[in-house]
PDB file of C-alpha atoms in Angstrom:
ATOM      1  CA  MET A 212      -0.395   0.354   0.130  1.00 42.00           C
ATOM      2  CA  GLY A 213       1.381   3.169  -1.007  1.00 43.00           C
ATOM      3  CA  ARG A 214       1.777   6.055   1.699  1.00 52.00           C
ATOM      4  CA  ALA A 215      -0.971   9.053   1.378  1.00 56.00           C
ATOM      5  CA  SER A 216      -0.333  12.196  -0.248  1.00 75.00           C
ATOM      6  CA  LYS A 217       1.190  15.046   2.052  1.00 91.00           C
ATOM      7  CA  ARG A 218      -0.824  17.827  -0.736  1.00 92.00           C
ATOM      8  CA  GLU A 219      -3.240  17.938   1.279  1.00 94.00           C
ATOM      9  CA  GLU A 220      -1.444  19.321   4.762  1.00 95.00           C
ATOM     10  CA  ILE A 221       1.212  21.111   2.470  1.00 96.00           C
ATOM     11  CA  ALA A 222      -1.466  23.127   0.340  1.00 96.00           C
ATOM     12  CA  GLN A 223      -3.573  24.089   3.722  1.00 96.00           C
ATOM     13  CA  ALA A 224      -0.021  25.272   4.922  1.00 97.00           C
ATOM     14  CA  ALA A 225       1.202  27.145   2.208  1.00 97.00           C
ATOM     15  CA  PHE A 226      -1.986  29.014   2.686  1.00 97.00           C
ATOM     16  CA  GLN A 227      -1.547  29.350   6.252  1.00 96.00           C
ATOM     17  CA  GLN A 228       1.661  31.064   5.502  1.00 97.00           C
ATOM     18  CA  PHE A 229       0.898  32.979   2.531  1.00 97.00           C
ATOM     19  CA  HIS A 230      -2.121  35.081   4.641  1.00 95.00           C
ATOM     20  CA  ALA A 231       0.114  35.440   7.825  1.00 93.00           C
ATOM     21  CA  ARG A 232       3.107  36.692   6.422  1.00 94.00           C
ATOM     22  CA  GLY A 233       2.931  37.488   2.528  1.00 95.00           C
ATOM     23  CA  PHE A 234       4.918  35.462  -0.401  1.00 97.00           C
ATOM     24  CA  ASN A 235       8.427  37.124   0.002  1.00 96.00           C
ATOM     25  CA  ALA A 236       8.453  36.366   4.097  1.00 96.00           C
ATOM     26  CA  THR A 237       7.478  32.379   3.120  1.00 97.00           C
ATOM     27  CA  GLY A 238      10.033  30.073   2.182  1.00 96.00           C
ATOM     28  CA  ILE A 239       9.552  26.387   1.313  1.00 97.00           C
ATOM     29  CA  ASN A 240      11.075  25.590   4.147  1.00 96.00           C
ATOM     30  CA  ASP A 241       8.353  27.444   6.487  1.00 97.00           C
ATOM     31  CA  ILE A 242       5.320  26.294   4.388  1.00 97.00           C
ATOM     32  CA  THR A 243       6.774  22.462   4.809  1.00 97.00           C
ATOM     33  CA  LYS A 244       7.552  22.834   8.640  1.00 96.00           C
ATOM     34  CA  VAL A 245       4.186  24.135   9.062  1.00 96.00           C
ATOM     35  CA  ALA A 246       2.654  21.537   7.324  1.00 96.00           C
ATOM     36  CA  GLY A 247       5.280  18.655   8.990  1.00 94.00           C
ATOM     37  CA  VAL A 248       6.718  17.110   5.382  1.00 95.00           C
ATOM     38  CA  PRO A 249      10.228  17.356   4.424  1.00 93.00           C
ATOM     39  CA  LYS A 250      10.978  20.059   2.265  1.00 90.00           C
ATOM     40  CA  GLY A 251      11.130  17.574  -1.034  1.00 89.00           C
ATOM     41  CA  SER A 252       7.623  16.276  -0.072  1.00 92.00           C
ATOM     42  CA  PHE A 253       6.256  19.737  -1.494  1.00 95.00           C
ATOM     43  CA  TYR A 254       8.245  19.424  -4.875  1.00 94.00           C
ATOM     44  CA  ASN A 255       6.193  16.617  -5.206  1.00 92.00           C
ATOM     45  CA  HIS A 256       3.231  18.334  -5.421  1.00 94.00           C
ATOM     46  CA  PHE A 257       3.574  21.841  -6.929  1.00 95.00           C
ATOM     47  CA  SER A 258       6.279  22.484  -9.192  1.00 95.00           C
ATOM     48  CA  SER A 259       7.179  25.931  -7.660  1.00 96.00           C
ATOM     49  CA  LYS A 260       5.983  28.208  -5.007  1.00 97.00           C
ATOM     50  CA  GLU A 261       4.266  30.322  -7.381  1.00 96.00           C
ATOM     51  CA  GLU A 262       2.165  27.491  -8.421  1.00 97.00           C
ATOM     52  CA  SER A 263       1.407  27.541  -4.552  1.00 97.00           C
ATOM     53  CA  ALA A 264       0.181  30.758  -4.228  1.00 97.00           C
ATOM     54  CA  VAL A 265      -2.073  30.151  -6.843  1.00 97.00           C
ATOM     55  CA  GLU A 266      -3.361  27.018  -4.560  1.00 97.00           C
ATOM     56  CA  ALA A 267      -3.918  29.339  -1.867  1.00 97.00           C
ATOM     57  CA  LEU A 268      -5.796  32.021  -3.690  1.00 97.00           C
ATOM     58  CA  SER A 269      -7.787  29.481  -4.201  1.00 96.00           C
ATOM     59  CA  ARG A 270      -8.611  27.985  -0.338  1.00 96.00           C
ATOM     60  CA  TYR A 271      -8.728  31.923   0.527  1.00 96.00           C
ATOM     61  CA  ALA A 272     -11.199  32.679  -2.474  1.00 95.00           C
ATOM     62  CA  ALA A 273     -13.380  29.892  -0.554  1.00 94.00           C
ATOM     63  CA  THR A 274     -13.462  31.529   2.592  1.00 93.00           C
ATOM     64  CA  LEU A 275     -14.712  34.603   1.452  1.00 94.00           C
ATOM     65  CA  ARG A 276     -19.041  33.329   1.915  1.00 93.00           C
ATOM     66  CA  PHE A 277     -19.919  34.358  -1.944  1.00 95.00           C
ATOM     67  CA  GLU A 278     -23.011  32.417  -0.778  1.00 95.00           C
ATOM     68  CA  VAL A 279     -23.804  35.566   1.123  1.00 96.00           C
ATOM     69  CA  LEU A 280     -24.220  37.351  -1.922  1.00 97.00           C
ATOM     70  CA  THR A 281     -26.554  34.684  -3.266  1.00 94.00           C
ATOM     71  CA  THR A 282     -28.866  34.487  -0.629  1.00 91.00           C
ATOM     72  CA  PRO A 283     -32.580  33.706  -1.749  1.00 89.00           C
ATOM     73  CA  GLY A 284     -35.034  35.588   0.410  1.00 92.00           C
ATOM     74  CA  ARG A 285     -32.263  38.934   1.530  1.00 95.00           C
ATOM     75  CA  PRO A 286     -32.951  42.107  -0.415  1.00 97.00           C
ATOM     76  CA  PRO A 287     -29.336  42.589  -2.705  1.00 98.00           C
ATOM     77  CA  LEU A 288     -28.079  45.295  -0.807  1.00 98.00           C
ATOM     78  CA  GLU A 289     -28.190  43.683   2.596  1.00 97.00           C
ATOM     79  CA  ARG A 290     -27.080  41.107   1.280  1.00 98.00           C
ATOM     80  CA  LEU A 291     -23.775  43.077  -0.002  1.00 98.00           C
ATOM     81  CA  ARG A 292     -23.919  44.549   3.600  1.00 98.00           C
ATOM     82  CA  ALA A 293     -23.915  40.934   5.276  1.00 97.00           C
ATOM     83  CA  HIS A 294     -21.052  40.171   2.945  1.00 97.00           C
ATOM     84  CA  PHE A 295     -18.462  42.914   3.652  1.00 97.00           C
ATOM     85  CA  GLU A 296     -19.580  42.913   7.403  1.00 97.00           C
ATOM     86  CA  PHE A 297     -18.478  39.439   7.652  1.00 96.00           C
ATOM     87  CA  LEU A 298     -15.278  40.556   6.016  1.00 96.00           C
ATOM     88  CA  SER A 299     -15.026  43.110   8.245  1.00 95.00           C
ATOM     89  CA  ARG A 300     -15.222  40.752  11.500  1.00 94.00           C
ATOM     90  CA  ASP A 301     -12.426  38.393   9.986  1.00 88.00           C
ATOM     91  CA  THR A 302     -10.164  41.553   9.609  1.00 89.00           C
ATOM     92  CA  VAL A 303     -10.861  42.963  13.273  1.00 91.00           C
ATOM     93  CA  GLU A 304     -10.707  39.838  14.895  1.00 90.00           C
ATOM     94  CA  HIS A 305      -7.214  38.561  13.471  1.00 88.00           C
ATOM     95  CA  GLY A 306      -6.254  41.781  14.556  1.00 90.00           C
ATOM     96  CA  PHE A 307      -5.476  44.123  11.177  1.00 90.00           C
ATOM     97  CA  VAL A 308      -2.812  41.293  10.232  1.00 88.00           C
ATOM     98  CA  ARG A 309      -3.674  39.507   7.564  1.00 86.00           C
ATOM     99  CA  GLY A 310      -5.682  41.454   5.337  1.00 89.00           C
ATOM    100  CA  CYS A 311      -7.249  39.796   1.987  1.00 95.00           C
ATOM    101  CA  LEU A 312      -4.689  37.564   0.432  1.00 96.00           C
ATOM    102  CA  ALA A 313      -5.158  38.679  -3.077  1.00 96.00           C
ATOM    103  CA  GLY A 314      -5.143  42.052  -2.812  1.00 95.00           C
ATOM    104  CA  ASN A 315      -2.145  41.273  -1.018  1.00 95.00           C
ATOM    105  CA  PHE A 316      -0.189  39.541  -3.572  1.00 97.00           C
ATOM    106  CA  GLY A 317      -1.416  41.962  -5.650  1.00 95.00           C
ATOM    107  CA  ALA A 318       0.750  44.554  -4.280  1.00 95.00           C
ATOM    108  CA  GLU A 319       3.782  42.330  -3.038  1.00 95.00           C
ATOM    109  CA  VAL A 320       3.967  40.184  -6.360  1.00 94.00           C
ATOM    110  CA  ALA A 321       1.866  40.803  -8.860  1.00 91.00           C
ATOM    111  CA  ASP A 322       4.615  42.824 -10.840  1.00 94.00           C
ATOM    112  CA  HIS A 323       6.903  39.926 -10.857  1.00 95.00           C
ATOM    113  CA  SER A 324       5.158  36.497 -11.249  1.00 96.00           C
ATOM    114  CA  GLU A 325       1.876  36.613 -14.167  1.00 97.00           C
ATOM    115  CA  GLN A 326       0.978  33.249 -13.274  1.00 96.00           C
ATOM    116  CA  ILE A 327      -0.404  35.129  -9.944  1.00 97.00           C
ATOM    117  CA  ARG A 328      -0.831  38.261 -11.073  1.00 97.00           C
ATOM    118  CA  SER A 329      -3.260  35.993 -13.468  1.00 97.00           C
ATOM    119  CA  ALA A 330      -4.563  34.397 -11.008  1.00 97.00           C
ATOM    120  CA  VAL A 331      -5.334  37.951  -8.528  1.00 97.00           C
ATOM    121  CA  LYS A 332      -7.244  38.875 -11.436  1.00 97.00           C
ATOM    122  CA  ARG A 333      -9.220  36.450 -12.217  1.00 97.00           C
ATOM    123  CA  GLY A 334      -9.792  36.473  -8.570  1.00 96.00           C
ATOM    124  CA  PHE A 335     -11.161  39.722  -8.155  1.00 97.00           C
ATOM    125  CA  ASP A 336     -12.561  39.724 -11.984  1.00 97.00           C
ATOM    126  CA  ARG A 337     -15.024  37.352  -9.835  1.00 97.00           C
ATOM    127  CA  TRP A 338     -15.425  39.377  -6.815  1.00 97.00           C
ATOM    128  CA  ALA A 339     -16.495  42.300  -8.590  1.00 98.00           C
ATOM    129  CA  SER A 340     -19.007  40.075 -11.603  1.00 98.00           C
ATOM    130  CA  GLN A 341     -20.844  38.860  -8.405  1.00 97.00           C
ATOM    131  CA  ILE A 342     -21.133  42.430  -6.774  1.00 98.00           C
ATOM    132  CA  ARG A 343     -21.826  43.724  -9.906  1.00 98.00           C
ATOM    133  CA  GLN A 344     -25.158  40.858  -9.882  1.00 98.00           C
ATOM    134  CA  VAL A 345     -26.157  42.359  -6.162  1.00 98.00           C
ATOM    135  CA  LEU A 346     -25.991  45.642  -7.347  1.00 98.00           C
ATOM    136  CA  ILE A 347     -28.294  44.191 -10.743  1.00 98.00           C
ATOM    137  CA  GLU A 348     -30.880  42.964  -8.642  1.00 97.00           C
ATOM    138  CA  ALA A 349     -30.762  46.122  -6.846  1.00 98.00           C
ATOM    139  CA  GLN A 350     -31.792  48.510  -9.642  1.00 98.00           C
ATOM    140  CA  GLU A 351     -34.116  45.576 -10.672  1.00 97.00           C
ATOM    141  CA  ALA A 352     -36.119  45.845  -7.067  1.00 96.00           C
ATOM    142  CA  GLY A 353     -36.216  49.677  -7.239  1.00 97.00           C
ATOM    143  CA  ASP A 354     -33.489  49.509  -4.257  1.00 97.00           C
ATOM    144  CA  LEU A 355     -30.554  51.461  -6.547  1.00 97.00           C
ATOM    145  CA  ASP A 356     -30.881  54.287  -8.396  1.00 96.00           C
ATOM    146  CA  SER A 357     -31.356  52.911 -12.040  1.00 96.00           C
ATOM    147  CA  SER A 358     -28.854  55.453 -14.232  1.00 96.00           C
ATOM    148  CA  LEU A 359     -26.055  53.756 -11.540  1.00 96.00           C
ATOM    149  CA  ASP A 360     -23.047  52.042 -13.768  1.00 98.00           C
ATOM    150  CA  VAL A 361     -23.413  49.015 -11.787  1.00 98.00           C
ATOM    151  CA  ALA A 362     -19.836  47.859 -13.582  1.00 98.00           C
ATOM    152  CA  ALA A 363     -17.631  50.863 -12.642  1.00 98.00           C
ATOM    153  CA  THR A 364     -19.761  50.985  -9.011  1.00 98.00           C
ATOM    154  CA  ALA A 365     -18.657  46.675  -8.677  1.00 98.00           C
ATOM    155  CA  LEU A 366     -15.323  47.586  -9.266  1.00 98.00           C
ATOM    156  CA  PHE A 367     -15.027  50.661  -7.285  1.00 98.00           C
ATOM    157  CA  VAL A 368     -16.498  48.853  -4.501  1.00 98.00           C
ATOM    158  CA  LEU A 369     -13.968  46.343  -4.376  1.00 98.00           C
ATOM    159  CA  SER A 370     -11.365  48.488  -4.639  1.00 98.00           C
ATOM    160  CA  ALA A 371     -13.000  50.622  -2.097  1.00 98.00           C
ATOM    161  CA  TRP A 372     -12.790  47.556   0.072  1.00 98.00           C
ATOM    162  CA  GLU A 373      -9.175  46.302  -0.514  1.00 97.00           C
ATOM    163  CA  GLY A 374      -7.979  49.976   0.455  1.00 97.00           C
ATOM    164  CA  THR A 375      -9.599  49.682   3.344  1.00 97.00           C
ATOM    165  CA  LEU A 376      -7.723  46.735   4.398  1.00 96.00           C
ATOM    166  CA  ILE A 377      -4.556  48.530   3.976  1.00 95.00           C
ATOM    167  CA  ALA A 378      -5.280  51.339   5.859  1.00 96.00           C
ATOM    168  CA  ALA A 379      -6.894  48.859   8.913  1.00 95.00           C
ATOM    169  CA  ARG A 380      -3.866  47.014   9.142  1.00 93.00           C
ATOM    170  CA  ALA A 381      -1.527  50.468   8.431  1.00 94.00           C
ATOM    171  CA  ASP A 382      -4.111  51.947  11.158  1.00 94.00           C
ATOM    172  CA  LYS A 383      -5.040  49.225  13.450  1.00 94.00           C
ATOM    173  CA  SER A 384      -8.407  50.667  13.999  1.00 94.00           C
ATOM    174  CA  ALA A 385     -11.321  50.205  12.659  1.00 95.00           C
ATOM    175  CA  ALA A 386     -11.842  53.409  11.565  1.00 96.00           C
ATOM    176  CA  PRO A 387     -11.048  52.834   7.917  1.00 97.00           C
ATOM    177  CA  VAL A 388     -14.330  49.918   7.644  1.00 97.00           C
ATOM    178  CA  ASP A 389     -16.634  52.046   9.630  1.00 97.00           C
ATOM    179  CA  ALA A 390     -15.325  55.106   6.319  1.00 98.00           C
ATOM    180  CA  PHE A 391     -16.408  52.268   4.208  1.00 98.00           C
ATOM    181  CA  PHE A 392     -19.679  51.088   5.498  1.00 98.00           C
ATOM    182  CA  ARG A 393     -20.731  54.516   5.387  1.00 98.00           C
ATOM    183  CA  THR A 394     -19.446  55.992   2.403  1.00 98.00           C
ATOM    184  CA  VAL A 395     -20.410  52.598   0.491  1.00 98.00           C
ATOM    185  CA  PHE A 396     -23.423  51.919   2.155  1.00 98.00           C
ATOM    186  CA  ASP A 397     -24.904  54.956   2.814  1.00 96.00           C
ATOM    187  CA  ILE A 398     -23.579  57.656   0.518  1.00 96.00           C
ATOM    188  CA  VAL A 399     -22.907  55.517  -3.145  1.00 96.00           C
ATOM    189  CA  LEU A 400     -25.147  52.637  -2.558  1.00 97.00           C
ATOM    190  CA  ARG A 401     -27.923  54.955  -1.139  1.00 89.00           C
TER     191      ARG A 401
END
């Protein structure tokens, strides 16, 4: 009988390390140490650190609770707010140190790795598309100005959120998060 694959342990360790420390501060040794495997095991499952980072982005996306955006029975803007409230709680509970893995990789690595840049772009495109769909539903329900450009607004909301995370990390406070909610939900999406 063959030995069990350690891919899951390695992938999860890479996700945790990249999210906590960033791409450049995380080495293969850090990942394999957390996974409890020898360094050579990493290369049995991933061809490079970049490939493991792309896998980490996929795992990160699964934690963002996108299903909140499509939950039936709730008004669209309420779903959008609930999505960002969930994300803000995660940010606050982790002491403003982790931020968004996609945003972190976008700022740290996108200029140096086409593989990671492409994965970050795909992730942001999917996220903005989901936000855009919620905004379309809000327009159809009469809860949002029908003249609002939903594609541009979705990109703005996502960009504002990413900037909020950077400011919250720098400030080590929820003040930028509070400003995001006031501006986006009480002014822009009124």
